[in-house]
Amino acid sequence: MTLSSIDAARLLGRLRELGDIGRDADGRLTRLAASDTERGGRDRFVSWLEAAGLDVAVDRIGNIFGIWATEGIADRPPLMLGSHIDTVINAGIYDGCYGVLAGLEVIETLKASGYMPGRPIVVAAFTNEEGVRYAPDMLGSLIYSGGLDLDAALATIGTDGSVLGDELHRIGYAGDREPGFLKPHAYLELHIEQGPVLEREGVALGAVENLQGISWQKVTIEGDANHAGTTPISMRRDAGYAAARVVTFLRERAKASNTPTVATVGCMAFEPNAINVIPSRATFTVDLRDPDEARLQQEEAALADFLDTLSSEEDVTISVERLARFEPVMFDAGIVAEIETAARARALSCRRMTSGAGHDAQMIARIAPAAMIFVPSKGGISHNPKEFTGDDELVVGANVLLDVTRKLTQG
Ligand code: HGY
Ligand code: MN
Ligand code: MN
Ligand code: MN
């Protein structure tokens, strides 16, 4: 049986075109959720959906859906293919966008081939997957799956003081559909691995069977500003030094544990942030992840204990705000098996794996059987303009998405 293929030039061309929307004067790509640059990406994506003859729907949290529902099956639960088009700061062009554009490509290829699916096929671009401007991350798919109150989410204040709901209105993407208006029969997300495993093992595809738990916290340490030259070390309430001890504690604990636990302090700010003033305040974020829920809780407890000890040792006051907390997720074994079957049919190497990154699939897995397909990331690099996956690898992933989509929508 000759296996059909997606239109590689169209997919790769769109990936590059979308990848150029939101570059600053230095060529850095940043499309934060509900920003003007993201509006540009959203508009371009909607124009492609319309050109493909799909029905376009936008829900109240700004999730965008392209719907292909042929006569007689429109009321059946759809297969949903999705990901996100918002990015981190100074991003690559593949994270999220690849899955959204490959989903559209699969629909267009099937439509053009005369294929008659047994259920609608929908491609989704979820709002604020990255969580860089508004916490928590995966916010659009979390709302879509009923994991958070919609009004509370719309009232979320961003790192720039903006209000998500106002920004969605301002960019024209405060939609009218209720989140969850389409209950998927199944959900499939194609994504770059963003890690080193597939490349290191020389494997073409990942059939992602689970996704690790995520804990995001914001820590504020209050000390006393004082003169850098006259204040004896023994008399300091140095918020900056205390913060540095937390960073070291987290790295050394994760390094010493022979577990998959990872810990990251990604943001840090000192006040008053002056070369000759002992910091009076340090605020920073902590991102803890582990595939095992009990171990993730242990890591959170160990951090809390360390902060208690630190506050008395350094005579500082410490407060913690939880920004996001998602338990580990198991994906649907049946869909994972379909991914492996599709890979074998194309004589592609494939291995089961855990996702280290968070994805919209972990949220939609709350309301439908879900799974993910990974393609290799060069050097395992992501959330970095050096993020790269070869054209052939991108096309291979999209063709397997095509095959599994056909399998999951047979009449
Ligand atoms: O943080 C994450 O893993 C996701 O990219 N938002
Ligand atoms: Mn992503
Ligand atoms: Mn990402
Ligand atoms: Mn992600």
PDB file of N, CA and C in Angstrom, residues 43-128:
ATOM      1  N   ASP A  43      -3.369  35.828  13.281  1.00  0.00           N
ATOM      2  CA  ASP A  43      -4.034  36.254  12.033  1.00  0.00           C
ATOM      3  C   ASP A  43      -3.568  35.411  10.847  1.00  0.00           C
ATOM      4  N   ARG A  44      -2.253  35.135  10.816  1.00  0.00           N
ATOM      5  CA  ARG A  44      -1.726  34.365   9.687  1.00  0.00           C
ATOM      6  C   ARG A  44      -2.290  32.928   9.737  1.00  0.00           C
ATOM      7  N   PHE A  45      -2.313  32.369  10.932  1.00  0.00           N
ATOM      8  CA  PHE A  45      -2.843  31.003  11.076  1.00  0.00           C
ATOM      9  C   PHE A  45      -4.308  30.965  10.649  1.00  0.00           C
ATOM     10  N   VAL A  46      -5.104  31.935  11.090  1.00  0.00           N
ATOM     11  CA  VAL A  46      -6.543  31.965  10.719  1.00  0.00           C
ATOM     12  C   VAL A  46      -6.687  32.111   9.210  1.00  0.00           C
ATOM     13  N   SER A  47      -5.808  32.899   8.594  1.00  0.00           N
ATOM     14  CA  SER A  47      -5.913  33.068   7.124  1.00  0.00           C
ATOM     15  C   SER A  47      -5.656  31.731   6.427  1.00  0.00           C
ATOM     16  N   TRP A  48      -4.765  30.919   6.951  1.00  0.00           N
ATOM     17  CA  TRP A  48      -4.507  29.600   6.359  1.00  0.00           C
ATOM     18  C   TRP A  48      -5.693  28.664   6.598  1.00  0.00           C
ATOM     19  N   LEU A  49      -6.308  28.765   7.767  1.00  0.00           N
ATOM     20  CA  LEU A  49      -7.489  27.924   8.050  1.00  0.00           C
ATOM     21  C   LEU A  49      -8.607  28.269   7.063  1.00  0.00           C
ATOM     22  N   GLU A  50      -8.823  29.575   6.874  1.00  0.00           N
ATOM     23  CA  GLU A  50      -9.900  30.013   5.965  1.00  0.00           C
ATOM     24  C   GLU A  50      -9.605  29.587   4.527  1.00  0.00           C
ATOM     25  N   ALA A  51      -8.341  29.743   4.143  1.00  0.00           N
ATOM     26  CA  ALA A  51      -7.967  29.364   2.762  1.00  0.00           C
ATOM     27  C   ALA A  51      -8.157  27.860   2.539  1.00  0.00           C
ATOM     28  N   ALA A  52      -8.047  27.107   3.648  1.00  0.00           N
ATOM     29  CA  ALA A  52      -8.222  25.641   3.530  1.00  0.00           C
ATOM     30  C   ALA A  52      -9.693  25.255   3.547  1.00  0.00           C
ATOM     31  N   GLY A  53     -10.564  26.263   3.720  1.00  0.00           N
ATOM     32  CA  GLY A  53     -12.010  25.990   3.697  1.00  0.00           C
ATOM     33  C   GLY A  53     -12.525  25.393   4.990  1.00  0.00           C
ATOM     34  N   LEU A  54     -11.792  25.616   6.082  1.00  0.00           N
ATOM     35  CA  LEU A  54     -12.238  25.074   7.382  1.00  0.00           C
ATOM     36  C   LEU A  54     -13.135  26.094   8.081  1.00  0.00           C
ATOM     37  N   ASP A  55     -14.028  25.583   8.954  1.00  0.00           N
ATOM     38  CA  ASP A  55     -14.775  26.508   9.816  1.00  0.00           C
ATOM     39  C   ASP A  55     -13.813  26.957  10.913  1.00  0.00           C
ATOM     40  N   VAL A  56     -13.795  28.261  11.175  1.00  0.00           N
ATOM     41  CA  VAL A  56     -12.891  28.785  12.204  1.00  0.00           C
ATOM     42  C   VAL A  56     -13.716  29.178  13.428  1.00  0.00           C
ATOM     43  N   ALA A  57     -13.288  28.719  14.598  1.00  0.00           N
ATOM     44  CA  ALA A  57     -13.956  29.090  15.849  1.00  0.00           C
ATOM     45  C   ALA A  57     -12.901  29.565  16.839  1.00  0.00           C
ATOM     46  N   VAL A  58     -13.268  30.542  17.660  1.00  0.00           N
ATOM     47  CA  VAL A  58     -12.382  31.039  18.714  1.00  0.00           C
ATOM     48  C   VAL A  58     -13.179  31.005  20.015  1.00  0.00           C
ATOM     49  N   ASP A  59     -12.582  30.440  21.073  1.00  0.00           N
ATOM     50  CA  ASP A  59     -13.349  30.387  22.318  1.00  0.00           C
ATOM     51  C   ASP A  59     -12.983  31.576  23.221  1.00  0.00           C
ATOM     52  N   ARG A  60     -13.593  31.630  24.385  1.00  0.00           N
ATOM     53  CA  ARG A  60     -13.496  32.839  25.209  1.00  0.00           C
ATOM     54  C   ARG A  60     -12.115  33.038  25.831  1.00  0.00           C
ATOM     55  N   ILE A  61     -11.294  32.001  25.807  1.00  0.00           N
ATOM     56  CA  ILE A  61      -9.911  32.164  26.308  1.00  0.00           C
ATOM     57  C   ILE A  61      -8.958  32.307  25.117  1.00  0.00           C
ATOM     58  N   GLY A  62      -9.530  32.483  23.930  1.00  0.00           N
ATOM     59  CA  GLY A  62      -8.684  32.783  22.763  1.00  0.00           C
ATOM     60  C   GLY A  62      -8.143  31.571  22.045  1.00  0.00           C
ATOM     61  N   ASN A  63      -8.535  30.349  22.467  1.00  0.00           N
ATOM     62  CA  ASN A  63      -8.102  29.165  21.700  1.00  0.00           C
ATOM     63  C   ASN A  63      -8.711  29.226  20.304  1.00  0.00           C
ATOM     64  N   ILE A  64      -7.915  28.903  19.287  1.00  0.00           N
ATOM     65  CA  ILE A  64      -8.385  28.957  17.893  1.00  0.00           C
ATOM     66  C   ILE A  64      -8.565  27.537  17.372  1.00  0.00           C
ATOM     67  N   PHE A  65      -9.666  27.283  16.657  1.00  0.00           N
ATOM     68  CA  PHE A  65      -9.939  25.945  16.113  1.00  0.00           C
ATOM     69  C   PHE A  65     -10.267  26.035  14.621  1.00  0.00           C
ATOM     70  N   GLY A  66      -9.640  25.158  13.833  1.00  0.00           N
ATOM     71  CA  GLY A  66     -10.010  24.991  12.426  1.00  0.00           C
ATOM     72  C   GLY A  66     -10.732  23.652  12.327  1.00  0.00           C
ATOM     73  N   ILE A  67     -11.981  23.668  11.850  1.00  0.00           N
ATOM     74  CA  ILE A  67     -12.828  22.459  11.923  1.00  0.00           C
ATOM     75  C   ILE A  67     -13.151  21.947  10.522  1.00  0.00           C
ATOM     76  N   TRP A  68     -12.848  20.666  10.289  1.00  0.00           N
ATOM     77  CA  TRP A  68     -13.232  20.028   9.018  1.00  0.00           C
ATOM     78  C   TRP A  68     -14.296  18.990   9.345  1.00  0.00           C
ATOM     79  N   ALA A  69     -15.568  19.338   9.019  1.00  0.00           N
ATOM     80  CA  ALA A  69     -16.662  18.417   9.365  1.00  0.00           C
ATOM     81  C   ALA A  69     -17.488  18.207   8.103  1.00  0.00           C
ATOM     82  N   THR A  70     -17.355  17.034   7.514  1.00  0.00           N
ATOM     83  CA  THR A  70     -18.108  16.792   6.268  1.00  0.00           C
ATOM     84  C   THR A  70     -19.550  16.388   6.610  1.00  0.00           C
ATOM     85  N   GLU A  71     -20.391  16.423   5.559  1.00  0.00           N
ATOM     86  CA  GLU A  71     -21.823  16.103   5.718  1.00  0.00           C
ATOM     87  C   GLU A  71     -22.023  14.821   6.530  1.00  0.00           C
ATOM     88  N   GLY A  72     -22.988  14.861   7.428  1.00  0.00           N
ATOM     89  CA  GLY A  72     -23.405  13.609   8.062  1.00  0.00           C
ATOM     90  C   GLY A  72     -22.584  13.194   9.269  1.00  0.00           C
ATOM     91  N   ILE A  73     -21.439  13.819   9.467  1.00  0.00           N
ATOM     92  CA  ILE A  73     -20.652  13.395  10.651  1.00  0.00           C
ATOM     93  C   ILE A  73     -20.378  14.562  11.592  1.00  0.00           C
ATOM     94  N   ALA A  74     -20.915  15.724  11.225  1.00  0.00           N
ATOM     95  CA  ALA A  74     -20.550  16.958  11.946  1.00  0.00           C
ATOM     96  C   ALA A  74     -20.819  16.868  13.441  1.00  0.00           C
ATOM     97  N   ASP A  75     -21.821  16.039  13.835  1.00  0.00           N
ATOM     98  CA  ASP A  75     -22.150  16.046  15.272  1.00  0.00           C
ATOM     99  C   ASP A  75     -21.368  14.988  16.054  1.00  0.00           C
ATOM    100  N   ARG A  76     -20.481  14.267  15.358  1.00  0.00           N
ATOM    101  CA  ARG A  76     -19.699  13.252  16.103  1.00  0.00           C
ATOM    102  C   ARG A  76     -18.502  13.938  16.798  1.00  0.00           C
ATOM    103  N   PRO A  77     -18.051  13.379  17.925  1.00  0.00           N
ATOM    104  CA  PRO A  77     -16.883  13.966  18.591  1.00  0.00           C
ATOM    105  C   PRO A  77     -15.666  13.903  17.672  1.00  0.00           C
ATOM    106  N   PRO A  78     -14.917  15.012  17.567  1.00  0.00           N
ATOM    107  CA  PRO A  78     -13.835  15.078  16.585  1.00  0.00           C
ATOM    108  C   PRO A  78     -12.523  14.473  17.093  1.00  0.00           C
ATOM    109  N   LEU A  79     -11.665  14.182  16.117  1.00  0.00           N
ATOM    110  CA  LEU A  79     -10.255  13.982  16.458  1.00  0.00           C
ATOM    111  C   LEU A  79      -9.642  15.383  16.467  1.00  0.00           C
ATOM    112  N   MET A  80      -8.930  15.717  17.541  1.00  0.00           N
ATOM    113  CA  MET A  80      -8.314  17.049  17.649  1.00  0.00           C
ATOM    114  C   MET A  80      -6.796  16.916  17.546  1.00  0.00           C
ATOM    115  N   LEU A  81      -6.223  17.710  16.663  1.00  0.00           N
ATOM    116  CA  LEU A  81      -4.758  17.808  16.509  1.00  0.00           C
ATOM    117  C   LEU A  81      -4.388  19.204  16.981  1.00  0.00           C
ATOM    118  N   GLY A  82      -3.408  19.315  17.885  1.00  0.00           N
ATOM    119  CA  GLY A  82      -3.181  20.686  18.353  1.00  0.00           C
ATOM    120  C   GLY A  82      -1.799  20.908  18.922  1.00  0.00           C
ATOM    121  N   SER A  83      -1.596  22.128  19.315  1.00  0.00           N
ATOM    122  CA  SER A  83      -0.436  22.608  20.053  1.00  0.00           C
ATOM    123  C   SER A  83      -0.606  24.120  20.219  1.00  0.00           C
ATOM    124  N   HIS A  84       0.476  24.876  20.110  1.00  0.00           N
ATOM    125  CA  HIS A  84       0.373  26.318  20.409  1.00  0.00           C
ATOM    126  C   HIS A  84       1.242  27.132  19.462  1.00  0.00           C
ATOM    127  N   ILE A  85       0.943  28.420  19.325  1.00  0.00           N
ATOM    128  CA  ILE A  85       1.799  29.273  18.484  1.00  0.00           C
ATOM    129  C   ILE A  85       2.396  30.437  19.275  1.00  0.00           C
ATOM    130  N   ASP A  86       2.112  30.507  20.579  1.00  0.00           N
ATOM    131  CA  ASP A  86       2.836  31.494  21.378  1.00  0.00           C
ATOM    132  C   ASP A  86       4.233  30.944  21.661  1.00  0.00           C
ATOM    133  N   THR A  87       5.171  31.843  21.952  1.00  0.00           N
ATOM    134  CA  THR A  87       6.561  31.375  22.140  1.00  0.00           C
ATOM    135  C   THR A  87       7.125  31.908  23.451  1.00  0.00           C
ATOM    136  N   VAL A  88       8.301  31.442  23.793  1.00  0.00           N
ATOM    137  CA  VAL A  88       9.055  32.036  24.913  1.00  0.00           C
ATOM    138  C   VAL A  88       9.768  33.273  24.357  1.00  0.00           C
ATOM    139  N   ILE A  89      10.649  33.865  25.140  1.00  0.00           N
ATOM    140  CA  ILE A  89      11.411  35.039  24.696  1.00  0.00           C
ATOM    141  C   ILE A  89      12.641  34.553  23.932  1.00  0.00           C
ATOM    142  N   ASN A  90      12.879  35.172  22.743  1.00  0.00           N
ATOM    143  CA  ASN A  90      14.040  34.786  21.925  1.00  0.00           C
ATOM    144  C   ASN A  90      13.989  33.296  21.607  1.00  0.00           C
ATOM    145  N   ALA A  91      12.885  32.934  20.963  1.00  0.00           N
ATOM    146  CA  ALA A  91      12.521  31.517  20.775  1.00  0.00           C
ATOM    147  C   ALA A  91      13.032  30.949  19.457  1.00  0.00           C
ATOM    148  N   GLY A  92      12.857  29.643  19.327  1.00  0.00           N
ATOM    149  CA  GLY A  92      13.049  28.980  18.039  1.00  0.00           C
ATOM    150  C   GLY A  92      11.740  29.005  17.282  1.00  0.00           C
ATOM    151  N   ILE A  93      11.718  28.378  16.077  1.00  0.00           N
ATOM    152  CA  ILE A  93      10.497  28.480  15.263  1.00  0.00           C
ATOM    153  C   ILE A  93       9.652  27.205  15.301  1.00  0.00           C
ATOM    154  N   TYR A  94      10.106  26.170  16.016  1.00  0.00           N
ATOM    155  CA  TYR A  94       9.437  24.865  15.931  1.00  0.00           C
ATOM    156  C   TYR A  94       8.510  24.561  17.111  1.00  0.00           C
ATOM    157  N   ASP A  95       8.884  24.976  18.309  1.00  0.00           N
ATOM    158  CA  ASP A  95       8.139  24.647  19.532  1.00  0.00           C
ATOM    159  C   ASP A  95       6.679  25.097  19.391  1.00  0.00           C
ATOM    160  N   GLY A  96       5.775  24.133  19.366  1.00  0.00           N
ATOM    161  CA  GLY A  96       4.337  24.450  19.276  1.00  0.00           C
ATOM    162  C   GLY A  96       3.877  24.635  17.841  1.00  0.00           C
ATOM    163  N   CYS A  97       4.516  25.541  17.134  1.00  0.00           N
ATOM    164  CA  CYS A  97       4.080  25.889  15.754  1.00  0.00           C
ATOM    165  C   CYS A  97       4.116  24.665  14.853  1.00  0.00           C
ATOM    166  N   TYR A  98       5.110  23.821  15.048  1.00  0.00           N
ATOM    167  CA  TYR A  98       5.240  22.618  14.209  1.00  0.00           C
ATOM    168  C   TYR A  98       3.989  21.750  14.345  1.00  0.00           C
ATOM    169  N   GLY A  99       3.507  21.556  15.562  1.00  0.00           N
ATOM    170  CA  GLY A  99       2.342  20.688  15.771  1.00  0.00           C
ATOM    171  C   GLY A  99       1.071  21.291  15.220  1.00  0.00           C
ATOM    172  N   VAL A 100       0.945  22.621  15.358  1.00  0.00           N
ATOM    173  CA  VAL A 100      -0.266  23.276  14.840  1.00  0.00           C
ATOM    174  C   VAL A 100      -0.279  23.217  13.313  1.00  0.00           C
ATOM    175  N   LEU A 101       0.840  23.591  12.693  1.00  0.00           N
ATOM    176  CA  LEU A 101       0.893  23.629  11.222  1.00  0.00           C
ATOM    177  C   LEU A 101       0.870  22.221  10.614  1.00  0.00           C
ATOM    178  N   ALA A 102       1.451  21.254  11.307  1.00  0.00           N
ATOM    179  CA  ALA A 102       1.375  19.869  10.792  1.00  0.00           C
ATOM    180  C   ALA A 102      -0.060  19.362  10.893  1.00  0.00           C
ATOM    181  N   GLY A 103      -0.770  19.779  11.951  1.00  0.00           N
ATOM    182  CA  GLY A 103      -2.184  19.388  12.070  1.00  0.00           C
ATOM    183  C   GLY A 103      -3.002  19.950  10.922  1.00  0.00           C
ATOM    184  N   LEU A 104      -2.752  21.222  10.591  1.00  0.00           N
ATOM    185  CA  LEU A 104      -3.470  21.831   9.451  1.00  0.00           C
ATOM    186  C   LEU A 104      -3.073  21.124   8.159  1.00  0.00           C
ATOM    187  N   GLU A 105      -1.799  20.828   8.036  1.00  0.00           N
ATOM    188  CA  GLU A 105      -1.283  20.168   6.810  1.00  0.00           C
ATOM    189  C   GLU A 105      -1.942  18.802   6.613  1.00  0.00           C
ATOM    190  N   VAL A 106      -2.095  18.071   7.701  1.00  0.00           N
ATOM    191  CA  VAL A 106      -2.729  16.737   7.629  1.00  0.00           C
ATOM    192  C   VAL A 106      -4.168  16.871   7.144  1.00  0.00           C
ATOM    193  N   ILE A 107      -4.881  17.850   7.685  1.00  0.00           N
ATOM    194  CA  ILE A 107      -6.281  18.040   7.261  1.00  0.00           C
ATOM    195  C   ILE A 107      -6.330  18.401   5.780  1.00  0.00           C
ATOM    196  N   GLU A 108      -5.470  19.325   5.357  1.00  0.00           N
ATOM    197  CA  GLU A 108      -5.494  19.743   3.950  1.00  0.00           C
ATOM    198  C   GLU A 108      -5.137  18.572   3.031  1.00  0.00           C
ATOM    199  N   THR A 109      -4.184  17.764   3.444  1.00  0.00           N
ATOM    200  CA  THR A 109      -3.782  16.609   2.617  1.00  0.00           C
ATOM    201  C   THR A 109      -4.930  15.607   2.503  1.00  0.00           C
ATOM    202  N   LEU A 110      -5.598  15.351   3.625  1.00  0.00           N
ATOM    203  CA  LEU A 110      -6.698  14.379   3.603  1.00  0.00           C
ATOM    204  C   LEU A 110      -7.873  14.921   2.782  1.00  0.00           C
ATOM    205  N   LYS A 111      -8.150  16.205   2.948  1.00  0.00           N
ATOM    206  CA  LYS A 111      -9.254  16.825   2.196  1.00  0.00           C
ATOM    207  C   LYS A 111      -8.983  16.684   0.695  1.00  0.00           C
ATOM    208  N   ALA A 112      -7.754  17.010   0.308  1.00  0.00           N
ATOM    209  CA  ALA A 112      -7.393  17.013  -1.132  1.00  0.00           C
ATOM    210  C   ALA A 112      -7.404  15.598  -1.701  1.00  0.00           C
ATOM    211  N   SER A 113      -7.192  14.605  -0.815  1.00  0.00           N
ATOM    212  CA  SER A 113      -7.100  13.214  -1.324  1.00  0.00           C
ATOM    213  C   SER A 113      -8.487  12.599  -1.503  1.00  0.00           C
ATOM    214  N   GLY A 114      -9.550  13.354  -1.097  1.00  0.00           N
ATOM    215  CA  GLY A 114     -10.895  12.790  -1.230  1.00  0.00           C
ATOM    216  C   GLY A 114     -11.261  11.870  -0.080  1.00  0.00           C
ATOM    217  N   TYR A 115     -10.395  11.800   0.918  1.00  0.00           N
ATOM    218  CA  TYR A 115     -10.656  10.963   2.108  1.00  0.00           C
ATOM    219  C   TYR A 115     -11.926  11.449   2.799  1.00  0.00           C
ATOM    220  N   MET A 116     -12.776  10.495   3.195  1.00  0.00           N
ATOM    221  CA  MET A 116     -13.996  10.882   3.924  1.00  0.00           C
ATOM    222  C   MET A 116     -13.880  10.359   5.350  1.00  0.00           C
ATOM    223  N   PRO A 117     -13.537  11.217   6.305  1.00  0.00           N
ATOM    224  CA  PRO A 117     -13.334  10.763   7.686  1.00  0.00           C
ATOM    225  C   PRO A 117     -14.658  10.367   8.330  1.00  0.00           C
ATOM    226  N   GLY A 118     -14.557   9.476   9.291  1.00  0.00           N
ATOM    227  CA  GLY A 118     -15.758   9.045  10.009  1.00  0.00           C
ATOM    228  C   GLY A 118     -16.133   9.986  11.135  1.00  0.00           C
ATOM    229  N   ARG A 119     -15.328  11.011  11.321  1.00  0.00           N
ATOM    230  CA  ARG A 119     -15.613  12.014  12.361  1.00  0.00           C
ATOM    231  C   ARG A 119     -14.927  13.330  11.952  1.00  0.00           C
ATOM    232  N   PRO A 120     -15.344  14.457  12.502  1.00  0.00           N
ATOM    233  CA  PRO A 120     -14.661  15.715  12.166  1.00  0.00           C
ATOM    234  C   PRO A 120     -13.206  15.648  12.621  1.00  0.00           C
ATOM    235  N   ILE A 121     -12.376  16.416  11.940  1.00  0.00           N
ATOM    236  CA  ILE A 121     -10.969  16.569  12.362  1.00  0.00           C
ATOM    237  C   ILE A 121     -10.759  18.052  12.618  1.00  0.00           C
ATOM    238  N   VAL A 122     -10.185  18.356  13.771  1.00  0.00           N
ATOM    239  CA  VAL A 122     -10.028  19.752  14.198  1.00  0.00           C
ATOM    240  C   VAL A 122      -8.556  20.017  14.470  1.00  0.00           C
ATOM    241  N   VAL A 123      -8.074  21.189  14.049  1.00  0.00           N
ATOM    242  CA  VAL A 123      -6.715  21.606  14.451  1.00  0.00           C
ATOM    243  C   VAL A 123      -6.873  22.778  15.413  1.00  0.00           C
ATOM    244  N   ALA A 124      -6.153  22.710  16.542  1.00  0.00           N
ATOM    245  CA  ALA A 124      -6.307  23.714  17.604  1.00  0.00           C
ATOM    246  C   ALA A 124      -4.979  24.407  17.898  1.00  0.00           C
ATOM    247  N   ALA A 125      -5.060  25.715  18.136  1.00  0.00           N
ATOM    248  CA  ALA A 125      -3.904  26.478  18.645  1.00  0.00           C
ATOM    249  C   ALA A 125      -4.339  27.051  19.992  1.00  0.00           C
ATOM    250  N   PHE A 126      -3.739  26.526  21.070  1.00  0.00           N
ATOM    251  CA  PHE A 126      -4.165  26.900  22.421  1.00  0.00           C
ATOM    252  C   PHE A 126      -3.440  28.147  22.915  1.00  0.00           C
ATOM    253  N   THR A 127      -4.149  28.910  23.721  1.00  0.00           N
ATOM    254  CA  THR A 127      -3.632  30.187  24.241  1.00  0.00           C
ATOM    255  C   THR A 127      -2.622  29.966  25.376  1.00  0.00           C
ATOM    256  N   ASN A 128      -1.539  30.787  25.370  1.00  0.00           N
ATOM    257  CA  ASN A 128      -0.621  30.865  26.505  1.00  0.00           C
ATOM    258  C   ASN A 128      -0.071  29.512  26.958  1.00  0.00           C
TER     259      ASN A 128
END
